Coordinates of C-alpha atoms in Angstrom, one line a residue:
X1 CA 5.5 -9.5 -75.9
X2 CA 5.8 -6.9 -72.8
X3 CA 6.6 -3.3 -74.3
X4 CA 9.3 -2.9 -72.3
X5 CA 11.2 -6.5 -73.6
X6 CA 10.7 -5.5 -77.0
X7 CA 12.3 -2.0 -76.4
X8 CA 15.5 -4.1 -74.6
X9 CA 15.4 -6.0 -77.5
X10 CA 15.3 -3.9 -80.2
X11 CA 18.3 -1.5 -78.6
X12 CA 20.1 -5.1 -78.3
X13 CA 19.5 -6.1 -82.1
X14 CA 20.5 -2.7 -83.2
X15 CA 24.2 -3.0 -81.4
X16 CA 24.4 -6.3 -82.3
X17 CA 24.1 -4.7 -85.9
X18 CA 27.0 -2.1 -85.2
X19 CA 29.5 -4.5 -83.5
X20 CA 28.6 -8.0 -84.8
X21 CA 29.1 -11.0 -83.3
X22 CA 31.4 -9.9 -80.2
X23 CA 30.1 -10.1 -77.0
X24 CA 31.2 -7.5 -74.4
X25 CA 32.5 -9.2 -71.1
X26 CA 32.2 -5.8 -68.8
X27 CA 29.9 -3.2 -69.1
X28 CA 30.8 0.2 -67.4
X29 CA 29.0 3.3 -66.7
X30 CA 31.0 6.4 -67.0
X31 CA 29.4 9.5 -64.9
X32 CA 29.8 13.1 -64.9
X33 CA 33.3 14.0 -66.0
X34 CA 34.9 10.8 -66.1
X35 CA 34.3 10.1 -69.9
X36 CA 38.2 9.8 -70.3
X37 CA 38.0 6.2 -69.6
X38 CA 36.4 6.1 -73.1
X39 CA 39.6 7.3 -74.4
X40 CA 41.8 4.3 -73.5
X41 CA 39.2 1.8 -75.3
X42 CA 41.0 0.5 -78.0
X43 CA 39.6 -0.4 -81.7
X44 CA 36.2 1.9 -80.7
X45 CA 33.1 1.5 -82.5
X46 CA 30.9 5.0 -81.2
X47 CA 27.5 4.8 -81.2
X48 CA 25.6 8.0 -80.4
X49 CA 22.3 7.2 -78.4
X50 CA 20.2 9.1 -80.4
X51 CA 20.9 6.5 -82.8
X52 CA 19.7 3.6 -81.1
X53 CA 16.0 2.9 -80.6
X54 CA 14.2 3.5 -77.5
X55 CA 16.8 5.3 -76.4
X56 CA 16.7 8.7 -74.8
X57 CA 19.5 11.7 -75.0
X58 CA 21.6 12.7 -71.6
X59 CA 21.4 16.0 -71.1
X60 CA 23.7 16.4 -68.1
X61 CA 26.7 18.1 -67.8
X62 CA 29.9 16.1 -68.7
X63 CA 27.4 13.3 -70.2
X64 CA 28.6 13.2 -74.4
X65 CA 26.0 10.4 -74.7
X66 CA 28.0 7.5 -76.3
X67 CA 28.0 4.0 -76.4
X68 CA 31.7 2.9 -76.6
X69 CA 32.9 -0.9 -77.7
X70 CA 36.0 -2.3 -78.3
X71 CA 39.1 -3.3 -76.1
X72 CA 40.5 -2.5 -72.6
X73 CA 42.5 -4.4 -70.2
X74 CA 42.2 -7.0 -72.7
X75 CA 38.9 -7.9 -72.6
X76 CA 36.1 -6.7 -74.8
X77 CA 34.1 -4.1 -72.8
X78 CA 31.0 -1.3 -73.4
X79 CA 31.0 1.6 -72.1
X80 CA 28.4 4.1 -71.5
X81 CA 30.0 7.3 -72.2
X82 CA 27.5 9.4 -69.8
X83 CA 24.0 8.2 -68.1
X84 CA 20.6 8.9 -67.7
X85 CA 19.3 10.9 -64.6
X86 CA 15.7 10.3 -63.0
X87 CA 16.0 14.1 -62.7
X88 CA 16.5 15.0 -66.6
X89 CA 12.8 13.8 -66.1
X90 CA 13.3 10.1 -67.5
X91 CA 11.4 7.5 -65.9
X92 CA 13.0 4.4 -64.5
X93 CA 12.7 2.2 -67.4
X94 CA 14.5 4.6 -69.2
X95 CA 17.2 5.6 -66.7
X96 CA 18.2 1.8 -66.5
X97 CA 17.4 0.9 -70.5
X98 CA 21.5 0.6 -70.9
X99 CA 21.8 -2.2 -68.5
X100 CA 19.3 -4.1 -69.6
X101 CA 20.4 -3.8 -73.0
X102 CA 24.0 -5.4 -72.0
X103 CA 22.9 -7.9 -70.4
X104 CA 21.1 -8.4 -73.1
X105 CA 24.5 -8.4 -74.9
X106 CA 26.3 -10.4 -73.0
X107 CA 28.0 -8.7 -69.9
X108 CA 29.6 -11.1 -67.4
X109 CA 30.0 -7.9 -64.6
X110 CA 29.8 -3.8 -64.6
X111 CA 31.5 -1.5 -63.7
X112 CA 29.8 1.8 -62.6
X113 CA 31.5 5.2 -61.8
X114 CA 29.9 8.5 -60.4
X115 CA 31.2 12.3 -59.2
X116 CA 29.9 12.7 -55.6
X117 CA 29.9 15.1 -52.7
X118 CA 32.1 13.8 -49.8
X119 CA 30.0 14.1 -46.6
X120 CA 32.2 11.8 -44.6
X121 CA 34.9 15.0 -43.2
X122 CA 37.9 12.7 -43.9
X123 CA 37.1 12.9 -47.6
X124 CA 39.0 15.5 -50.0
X125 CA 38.5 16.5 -53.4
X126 CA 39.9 14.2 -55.5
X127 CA 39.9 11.2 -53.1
X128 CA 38.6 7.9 -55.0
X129 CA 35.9 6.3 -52.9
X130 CA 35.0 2.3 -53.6
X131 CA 31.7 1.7 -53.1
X132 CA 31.0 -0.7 -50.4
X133 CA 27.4 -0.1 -50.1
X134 CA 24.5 2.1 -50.5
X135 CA 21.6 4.1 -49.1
X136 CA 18.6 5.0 -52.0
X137 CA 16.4 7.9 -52.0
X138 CA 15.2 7.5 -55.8
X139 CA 12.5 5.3 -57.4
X140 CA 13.2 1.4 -57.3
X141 CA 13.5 0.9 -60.8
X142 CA 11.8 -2.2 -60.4
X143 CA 8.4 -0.8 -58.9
X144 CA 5.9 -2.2 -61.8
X145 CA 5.4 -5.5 -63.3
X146 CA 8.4 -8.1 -62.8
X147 CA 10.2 -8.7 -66.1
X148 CA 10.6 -12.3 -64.7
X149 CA 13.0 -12.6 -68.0
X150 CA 15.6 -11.1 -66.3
X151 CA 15.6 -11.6 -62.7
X152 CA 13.5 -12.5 -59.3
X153 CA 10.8 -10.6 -58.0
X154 CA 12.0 -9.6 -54.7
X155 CA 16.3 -9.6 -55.8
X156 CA 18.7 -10.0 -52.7
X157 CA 20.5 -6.9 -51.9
X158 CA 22.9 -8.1 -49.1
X159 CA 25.7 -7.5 -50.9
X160 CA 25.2 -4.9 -53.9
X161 CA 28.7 -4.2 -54.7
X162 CA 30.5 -7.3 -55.3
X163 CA 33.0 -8.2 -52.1
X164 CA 35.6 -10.0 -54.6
X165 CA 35.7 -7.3 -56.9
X166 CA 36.6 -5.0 -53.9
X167 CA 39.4 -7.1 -52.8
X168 CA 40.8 -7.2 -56.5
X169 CA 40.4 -3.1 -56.7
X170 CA 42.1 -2.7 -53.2
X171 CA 45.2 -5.4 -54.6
X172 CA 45.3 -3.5 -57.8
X173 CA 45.7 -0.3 -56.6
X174 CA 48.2 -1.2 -53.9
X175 CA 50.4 -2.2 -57.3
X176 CA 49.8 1.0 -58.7
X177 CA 50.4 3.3 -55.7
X178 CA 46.4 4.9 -55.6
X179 CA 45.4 5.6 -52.1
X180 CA 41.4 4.4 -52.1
X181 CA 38.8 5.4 -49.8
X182 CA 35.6 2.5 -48.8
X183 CA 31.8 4.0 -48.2
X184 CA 28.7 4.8 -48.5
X185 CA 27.1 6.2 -51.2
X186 CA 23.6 7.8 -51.2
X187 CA 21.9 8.8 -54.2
X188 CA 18.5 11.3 -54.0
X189 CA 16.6 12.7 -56.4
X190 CA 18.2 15.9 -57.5
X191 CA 18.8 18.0 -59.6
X192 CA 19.1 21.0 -56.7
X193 CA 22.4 20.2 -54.3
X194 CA 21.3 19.8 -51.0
X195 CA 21.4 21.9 -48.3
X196 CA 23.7 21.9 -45.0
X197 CA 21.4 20.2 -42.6
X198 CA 20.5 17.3 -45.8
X199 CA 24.4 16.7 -45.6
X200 CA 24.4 16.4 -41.7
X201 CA 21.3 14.0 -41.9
X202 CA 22.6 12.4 -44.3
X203 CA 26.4 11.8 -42.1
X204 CA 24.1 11.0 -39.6
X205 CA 22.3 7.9 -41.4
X206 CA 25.8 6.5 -42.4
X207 CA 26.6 8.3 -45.6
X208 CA 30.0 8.9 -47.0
X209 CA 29.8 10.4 -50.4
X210 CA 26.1 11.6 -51.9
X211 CA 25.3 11.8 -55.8
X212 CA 22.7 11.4 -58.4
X213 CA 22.5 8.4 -59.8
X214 CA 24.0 4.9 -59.9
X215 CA 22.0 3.1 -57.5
X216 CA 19.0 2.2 -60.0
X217 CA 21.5 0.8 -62.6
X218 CA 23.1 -1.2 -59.5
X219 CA 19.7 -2.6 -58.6
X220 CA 19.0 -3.2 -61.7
X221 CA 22.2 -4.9 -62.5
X222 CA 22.0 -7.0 -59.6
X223 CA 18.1 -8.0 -60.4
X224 CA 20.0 -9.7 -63.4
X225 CA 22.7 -11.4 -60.7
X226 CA 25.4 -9.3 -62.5
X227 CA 28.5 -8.7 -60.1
X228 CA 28.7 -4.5 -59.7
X229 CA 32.0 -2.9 -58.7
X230 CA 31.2 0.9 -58.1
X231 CA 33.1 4.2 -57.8
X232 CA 33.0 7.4 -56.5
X233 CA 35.0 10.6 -57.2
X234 CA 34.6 13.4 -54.9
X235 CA 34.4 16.1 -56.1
X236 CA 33.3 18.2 -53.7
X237 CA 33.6 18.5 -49.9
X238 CA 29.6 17.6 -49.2
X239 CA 30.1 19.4 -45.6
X240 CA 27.5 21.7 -43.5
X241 CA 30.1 24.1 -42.1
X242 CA 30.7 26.8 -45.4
X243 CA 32.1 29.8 -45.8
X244 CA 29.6 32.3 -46.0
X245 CA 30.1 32.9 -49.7
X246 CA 30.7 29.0 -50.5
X247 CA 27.9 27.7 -53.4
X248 CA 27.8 24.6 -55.1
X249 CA 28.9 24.9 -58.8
X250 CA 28.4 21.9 -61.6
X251 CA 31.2 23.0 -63.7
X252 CA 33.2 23.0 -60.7
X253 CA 31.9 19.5 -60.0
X254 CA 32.5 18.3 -63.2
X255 CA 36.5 20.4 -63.1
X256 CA 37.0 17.8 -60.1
X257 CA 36.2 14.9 -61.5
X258 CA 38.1 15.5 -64.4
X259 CA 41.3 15.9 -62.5
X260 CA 40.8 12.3 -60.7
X261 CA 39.7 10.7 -64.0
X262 CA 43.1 9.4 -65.1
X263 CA 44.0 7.5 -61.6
X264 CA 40.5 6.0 -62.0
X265 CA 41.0 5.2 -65.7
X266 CA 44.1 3.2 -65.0
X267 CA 42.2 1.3 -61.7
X268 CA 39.4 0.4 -64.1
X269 CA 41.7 -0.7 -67.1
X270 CA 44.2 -2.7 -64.7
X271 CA 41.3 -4.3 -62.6
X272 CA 39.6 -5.3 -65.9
X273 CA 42.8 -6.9 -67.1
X274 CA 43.3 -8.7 -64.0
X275 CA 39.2 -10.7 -64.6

């Protein structure tokens, strides 16, 4: 058996072993500072990472490094309670291990969240951004050997965040009164924030909010043909025209996103409830 499907599998048999027979029906990804979602899954069975095998630790900032089961919206959903980074110096295989593991498990769509710099000048801190589409500057995580198991060599990406998904998000949060932004996301390397002119380039290539992470568990998810519905937080105003004492701050970053986590706790919950 490829190395890499026994390590999927393995992770797989030892959640099955912590929360039996159940089968999750979303899987969400919760990034830096948004782990309050976790709080409103009902019935939660915990599992620590460094529990499961294969698995590696998240060192990031606002990442506890939990997987979450039980209840929300109705429906029986796992959540990552922080990610992997390709910058914590984790390979690809690694970085998108999670995913594979709940589709191993049963997922029927994800949901994927992230705290992101707002390039686009209409954008404020605190502003929930629906992810429309994306622009990479990481790894593909599927460079390598195909694990024909899962998906296609050469997956579509026309539509990477799933259009009906987007119209139920935009319905839901009409009901519940949350103003929601649409954009781009672009994800590069870090872990250094980027510079002025890197935000103006990256305005000028059609960005709206930059981050991390995400896109390689996107791909990855959509390798599988699982329907993604993505989020952005900003949580920081991604511009090119500071003060001359401005600086980036992570704690800061994370501050933000903690602010804006309950409007997109409720968005998630309701839109789950609404599958």
């Amino acid at each position: 058996m490829d190395e890499r499907i026994e390590k999927i599998m393995k992770a797989a048999e030892y959640m099955r072993s912590r929360i039996g027979n159940r089968k999750p029906s979303v899987g969400i990804v919760l990034g830096s500072g948004l782990g309050k979602l976790a709080d409103r899954i009902e019935d939660p069975i915990t599992v620590p990472y460094r529990e499961i095998p294969g698995f590696p630790v998240s060192t990031a900032i606002g990442h506890k490094g939990n997987f979450i089961f039980g209840r929300l919206g109705g429906k029986d959903v796992l959540a990552m309670q922080g990610r992997f980074h390709y910058y914590e110096g984790y390979p690809m295989e690694l970085v998108t291990l999670p995913i594979r593991v709940m589709k191993v498990l049963g997922i029927g769509c994800l949901f994927v969240s992230n705290a992101a710099g707002g390039v686009n000048f209409d954008f404020k801190v605190g502003d929930l951004m629906v992810i429309r589409d994306h622009i990479n500057l990481l790894p593909n995580p599927l460079v390598g050997r195909n694990l024909d198991e899962f998906g296609p060599r050469f997956p579509d990406m026309t539509r990477p965040y799933d259009p009906k998904l987007i119209e139920k998000a935009e319905t839901v949060a009409a009901e519940l009164g949350i103003t929601l932004k649409k954009g781009v996301y672009l994800a590069g390397t870090g872990p250094s924030y980027e510079t002025p002119s890197e935000y103006r380039y990256f305005r000028m290539i059609g960005a709206d909010a930059v981050g991390m992470s995400t896109i390689p568990e996107v791909i990855v998810a959509r390798h599988s043909s699982i329907p993604v519905f993505g989020m952005s937080v900003i949580t920081n105003e991604a511009h090119d025209d500071y003060a001359e004492d401005y600086e980036n701050n992570g704690d800061d970053v994370v501050a933000a996103a903690d602010a804006a986590a309950d409007r997109m706790s409720l968005l998630f919950a309701r839109l789950i409830e609404s599958l």
